[in-house]
């Protein structure tokens, strides 16, 4: 009887290893599919936000200083990260300028940077802080102020030259103040309206999957095991 058990043992061990490998492969396939589904979902949300930013600006171009790009870009930064937030803010202005009054020009770069930089900053803050509705509104207001300062500096220096532009900066800022205040107020309103989508941050983060590779030594042979950990 002992001899029979010794003869069967290697065979049974081989069967057990095959079953274990099959389970690992099935788990790997399932989690890889889950990761793909998560990435598709995140991409769809990002593209929807990008289209909302572009179409929102185009639709509201006849309302002075009312355009939702900066709050949406900041929201993208909070949901997806600094790089995605910057990309949305930057390219939303580049694309929308093909369809609005004024079209493309040297100002496009400064508009794009004026929206992209605050969104990137929001993405960095979102990595270390749980952002509330109030925080989101403050970020949108601060981002719009940055945008207005950048555009006023560009406008004064571009249209009047370096010397006269520097001298006329106070007048330029003063004459553009009503439009700047309207832009700030509008974006504060947009931020309050869009703040309900901050809850998507947890959804996007929870769906991410991190794959860790670990080596296991078994009976003198090396076996690679994949461990899956949900963030």
Short mmCIF file of C-alpha atoms in Angstrom, two decimals:
data_model
loop_
_atom_site.label_atom_id
_atom_site.label_comp_id
_atom_site.label_asym_id
_atom_site.label_seq_id
_atom_site.Cartn_x
_atom_site.Cartn_y
_atom_site.Cartn_z
CA UNK A 1 0.00 0.00 0.00
CA UNK A 2 2.83 2.39 0.86
CA UNK A 3 4.49 1.65 -2.50
CA UNK A 4 1.27 2.49 -4.38
CA UNK A 5 0.89 5.79 -2.53
CA UNK A 6 4.48 6.72 -3.38
CA UNK A 7 3.85 5.94 -7.05
CA UNK A 8 0.65 8.01 -7.15
CA UNK A 9 2.04 10.98 -5.27
CA UNK A 10 4.02 12.57 -8.16
CA UNK A 11 1.04 12.14 -10.46
CA UNK A 12 -1.38 13.72 -7.99
CA UNK A 13 1.05 16.57 -7.38
CA UNK A 14 1.27 17.20 -11.11
CA UNK A 15 -2.54 17.28 -11.40
CA UNK A 16 -2.75 19.72 -8.46
CA UNK A 17 -0.18 22.00 -10.10
CA UNK A 18 -2.08 21.97 -13.39
CA UNK A 19 -5.33 22.85 -11.61
CA UNK A 20 -3.59 25.67 -9.76
CA UNK A 21 -2.10 27.05 -12.98
CA UNK A 22 -5.50 26.92 -14.68
CA UNK A 23 -7.09 28.85 -11.83
CA UNK A 24 -4.32 31.45 -11.96
CA UNK A 25 -4.75 31.87 -15.72
CA UNK A 26 -8.52 32.22 -15.37
CA UNK A 27 -8.08 34.81 -12.62
CA UNK A 28 -5.52 36.68 -14.69
CA UNK A 29 -7.83 36.80 -17.72
CA UNK A 30 -10.76 37.97 -15.60
CA UNK A 31 -8.80 40.75 -13.95
CA UNK A 32 -7.20 41.83 -17.22
CA UNK A 33 -10.68 42.13 -18.74
CA UNK A 34 -11.80 44.11 -15.70
CA UNK A 35 -8.84 46.44 -16.16
CA UNK A 36 -9.69 46.94 -19.84
CA UNK A 37 -13.31 47.72 -18.96
CA UNK A 38 -12.12 50.24 -16.37
CA UNK A 39 -9.82 51.95 -18.87
CA UNK A 40 -12.59 52.13 -21.48
CA UNK A 41 -14.95 53.64 -18.90
CA UNK A 42 -12.38 56.23 -17.81
CA UNK A 43 -11.61 57.15 -21.42
CA UNK A 44 -15.30 57.59 -22.19
CA UNK A 45 -15.74 59.91 -19.19
CA UNK A 46 -12.68 61.95 -20.19
CA UNK A 47 -13.83 62.32 -23.81
CA UNK A 48 -17.31 63.33 -22.68
CA UNK A 49 -15.79 66.04 -20.48
CA UNK A 50 -13.58 67.23 -23.33
CA UNK A 51 -16.53 67.50 -25.69
CA UNK A 52 -18.58 69.31 -23.04
CA UNK A 53 -15.77 71.85 -22.60
CA UNK A 54 -15.38 72.47 -26.35
CA UNK A 55 -19.07 72.53 -27.22
CA UNK A 56 -19.89 74.58 -24.13
CA UNK A 57 -17.47 77.30 -25.17
CA UNK A 58 -18.67 77.27 -28.77
CA UNK A 59 -22.34 77.44 -27.73
CA UNK A 60 -21.73 80.28 -25.27
CA UNK A 61 -19.34 82.33 -27.42
CA UNK A 62 -21.88 85.14 -27.83
CA UNK A 63 -22.18 85.55 -24.07
CA UNK A 64 -19.14 87.64 -23.04
CA UNK A 65 -16.66 85.91 -20.73
CA UNK A 66 -18.86 82.86 -20.12
CA UNK A 67 -17.07 79.61 -21.00
CA UNK A 68 -16.84 76.42 -18.94
CA UNK A 69 -13.42 75.13 -19.99
CA UNK A 70 -11.44 75.96 -16.85
CA UNK A 71 -13.82 74.32 -14.30
CA UNK A 72 -14.14 71.23 -16.50
CA UNK A 73 -10.36 71.02 -16.94
CA UNK A 74 -9.85 71.35 -13.19
CA UNK A 75 -12.43 68.63 -12.62
CA UNK A 76 -10.54 66.40 -15.07
CA UNK A 77 -7.34 67.06 -13.16
CA UNK A 78 -9.00 66.05 -9.91
CA UNK A 79 -10.53 62.90 -11.41
CA UNK A 80 -7.70 61.65 -13.60
CA UNK A 81 -4.51 63.48 -12.64
CA UNK A 82 -2.36 66.47 -13.55
CA UNK A 83 -1.43 65.30 -17.05
CA UNK A 84 -5.01 64.62 -18.08
CA UNK A 85 -6.24 67.88 -16.58
CA UNK A 86 -3.59 69.88 -18.43
CA UNK A 87 -4.35 68.06 -21.70
CA UNK A 88 -8.07 68.74 -21.48
CA UNK A 89 -7.64 72.43 -20.65
CA UNK A 90 -4.94 72.98 -23.25
CA UNK A 91 -6.54 71.20 -26.19
CA UNK A 92 -10.09 72.35 -25.41
CA UNK A 93 -9.00 75.92 -26.19
CA UNK A 94 -6.99 74.84 -29.23
CA UNK A 95 -9.91 72.91 -30.73
CA UNK A 96 -12.66 75.37 -29.80
CA UNK A 97 -10.74 78.26 -31.34
CA UNK A 98 -11.47 76.76 -34.76
CA UNK A 99 -15.18 77.45 -34.18
CA UNK A 100 -15.40 80.69 -32.20
CA UNK A 101 -15.10 84.33 -33.15
CA UNK A 102 -11.43 85.32 -33.39
CA UNK A 103 -10.32 81.86 -34.49
CA UNK A 104 -6.67 80.87 -34.07
CA UNK A 105 -3.88 83.32 -33.32
CA UNK A 106 -0.92 83.93 -31.01
CA UNK A 107 -3.44 84.18 -28.16
CA UNK A 108 -4.36 80.50 -28.53
CA UNK A 109 -1.17 79.33 -26.83
CA UNK A 110 -1.73 81.63 -23.84
CA UNK A 111 -5.40 80.66 -23.55
CA UNK A 112 -4.44 76.99 -23.63
CA UNK A 113 -1.72 77.45 -20.99
CA UNK A 114 -4.07 79.58 -18.90
CA UNK A 115 -6.49 76.66 -18.64
CA UNK A 116 -4.00 73.79 -18.64
CA UNK A 117 -1.71 74.98 -15.85
CA UNK A 118 -4.45 75.44 -13.19
CA UNK A 119 -5.89 72.04 -14.13
CA UNK A 120 -2.49 70.41 -13.71
CA UNK A 121 -2.14 72.10 -10.34
CA UNK A 122 -5.55 70.80 -9.29
CA UNK A 123 -4.48 67.31 -10.32
CA UNK A 124 -1.46 67.52 -8.03
CA UNK A 125 -3.57 68.78 -5.14
CA UNK A 126 -6.12 66.04 -5.72
CA UNK A 127 -3.41 63.41 -5.16
CA UNK A 128 -2.84 64.54 -1.56
CA UNK A 129 -6.17 66.05 -0.52
CA UNK A 130 -9.82 65.05 -0.57
CA UNK A 131 -11.34 67.96 -2.47
CA UNK A 132 -14.73 69.31 -1.37
CA UNK A 133 -17.24 71.40 -3.30
CA UNK A 134 -15.86 74.54 -1.68
CA UNK A 135 -12.31 73.56 -2.62
CA UNK A 136 -13.38 72.94 -6.21
CA UNK A 137 -15.00 76.36 -6.47
CA UNK A 138 -11.93 78.05 -4.97
CA UNK A 139 -9.68 76.21 -7.43
CA UNK A 140 -11.87 77.29 -10.35
CA UNK A 141 -11.86 80.91 -9.19
CA UNK A 142 -8.08 80.87 -8.66
CA UNK A 143 -7.56 79.20 -12.04
CA UNK A 144 -9.70 81.82 -13.76
CA UNK A 145 -7.78 84.65 -12.07
CA UNK A 146 -4.54 83.08 -13.32
CA UNK A 147 -6.04 82.86 -16.81
CA UNK A 148 -7.15 86.50 -16.79
CA UNK A 149 -3.78 87.78 -15.54
CA UNK A 150 -1.95 85.78 -18.20
CA UNK A 151 -4.25 86.95 -20.99
CA UNK A 152 -4.11 90.59 -19.91
CA UNK A 153 -0.32 90.49 -19.80
CA UNK A 154 -0.23 88.93 -23.25
CA UNK A 155 -2.82 91.34 -24.68
CA UNK A 156 -1.09 94.47 -23.42
CA UNK A 157 2.41 93.44 -24.52
CA UNK A 158 1.28 91.93 -27.84
CA UNK A 159 -0.91 94.78 -29.05
CA UNK A 160 1.15 97.73 -27.73
CA UNK A 161 4.67 96.36 -27.75
CA UNK A 162 7.05 95.74 -24.89
CA UNK A 163 7.62 99.34 -23.80
CA UNK A 164 4.15 100.84 -24.30
CA UNK A 165 2.55 97.58 -23.21
CA UNK A 166 4.38 97.66 -19.89
CA UNK A 167 3.33 101.28 -19.35
CA UNK A 168 -0.28 100.58 -20.25
CA UNK A 169 -0.66 97.46 -18.08
CA UNK A 170 -2.67 99.21 -15.32
CA UNK A 171 -5.06 100.73 -17.87
CA UNK A 172 -5.37 97.43 -19.72
CA UNK A 173 -6.19 95.54 -16.53
CA UNK A 174 -8.67 98.21 -15.49
CA UNK A 175 -10.54 98.26 -18.80
CA UNK A 176 -10.74 94.46 -18.90
CA UNK A 177 -11.84 94.19 -15.26
CA UNK A 178 -15.61 93.87 -15.96
CA UNK A 179 -14.98 90.98 -18.35
CA UNK A 180 -12.53 89.35 -15.92
CA UNK A 181 -15.05 89.58 -13.07
CA UNK A 182 -17.76 88.12 -15.32
CA UNK A 183 -15.46 85.23 -16.23
CA UNK A 184 -14.62 84.57 -12.59
CA UNK A 185 -18.26 84.68 -11.50
CA UNK A 186 -19.37 82.42 -14.37
CA UNK A 187 -16.71 79.82 -13.60
CA UNK A 188 -17.57 79.88 -9.90
CA UNK A 189 -21.14 79.09 -10.96
CA UNK A 190 -20.01 76.34 -13.31
CA UNK A 191 -17.86 74.84 -10.54
CA UNK A 192 -20.83 74.76 -8.19
CA UNK A 193 -22.89 73.10 -10.90
CA UNK A 194 -20.23 70.51 -11.78
CA UNK A 195 -19.22 69.76 -8.18
CA UNK A 196 -21.65 66.84 -8.05
CA UNK A 197 -19.32 64.99 -10.40
CA UNK A 198 -16.51 65.00 -7.83
CA UNK A 199 -17.98 61.71 -6.62
CA UNK A 200 -16.69 60.13 -9.83
CA UNK A 201 -13.18 60.38 -8.38
CA UNK A 202 -13.78 57.44 -6.06
CA UNK A 203 -15.34 55.45 -8.90
CA UNK A 204 -12.43 56.05 -11.26
CA UNK A 205 -9.84 55.28 -8.55
CA UNK A 206 -11.57 52.14 -7.26
CA UNK A 207 -11.73 50.66 -10.75
CA UNK A 208 -7.97 50.82 -11.23
CA UNK A 209 -6.05 47.58 -10.88
CA UNK A 210 -2.40 47.27 -10.00
CA UNK A 211 -0.53 44.14 -11.10
CA UNK A 212 2.39 42.88 -9.02
CA UNK A 213 4.77 40.15 -10.21
CA UNK A 214 6.22 37.86 -7.53
CA UNK A 215 8.60 34.88 -7.87
CA UNK A 216 7.79 31.70 -5.95
CA UNK A 217 10.23 28.81 -5.39
CA UNK A 218 8.56 25.40 -5.42
CA UNK A 219 10.45 22.07 -5.25
CA UNK A 220 13.60 23.56 -6.72
CA UNK A 221 11.80 25.21 -9.66
CA UNK A 222 10.96 28.86 -10.14
CA UNK A 223 7.33 29.81 -10.72
CA UNK A 224 6.13 33.34 -11.53
CA UNK A 225 2.93 34.27 -9.75
CA UNK A 226 0.88 37.34 -10.54
CA UNK A 227 -0.88 39.03 -7.63
CA UNK A 228 -3.66 41.52 -8.33
CA UNK A 229 -4.40 44.33 -5.93
CA UNK A 230 -7.23 46.82 -6.30
CA UNK A 231 -6.15 50.37 -5.47
#
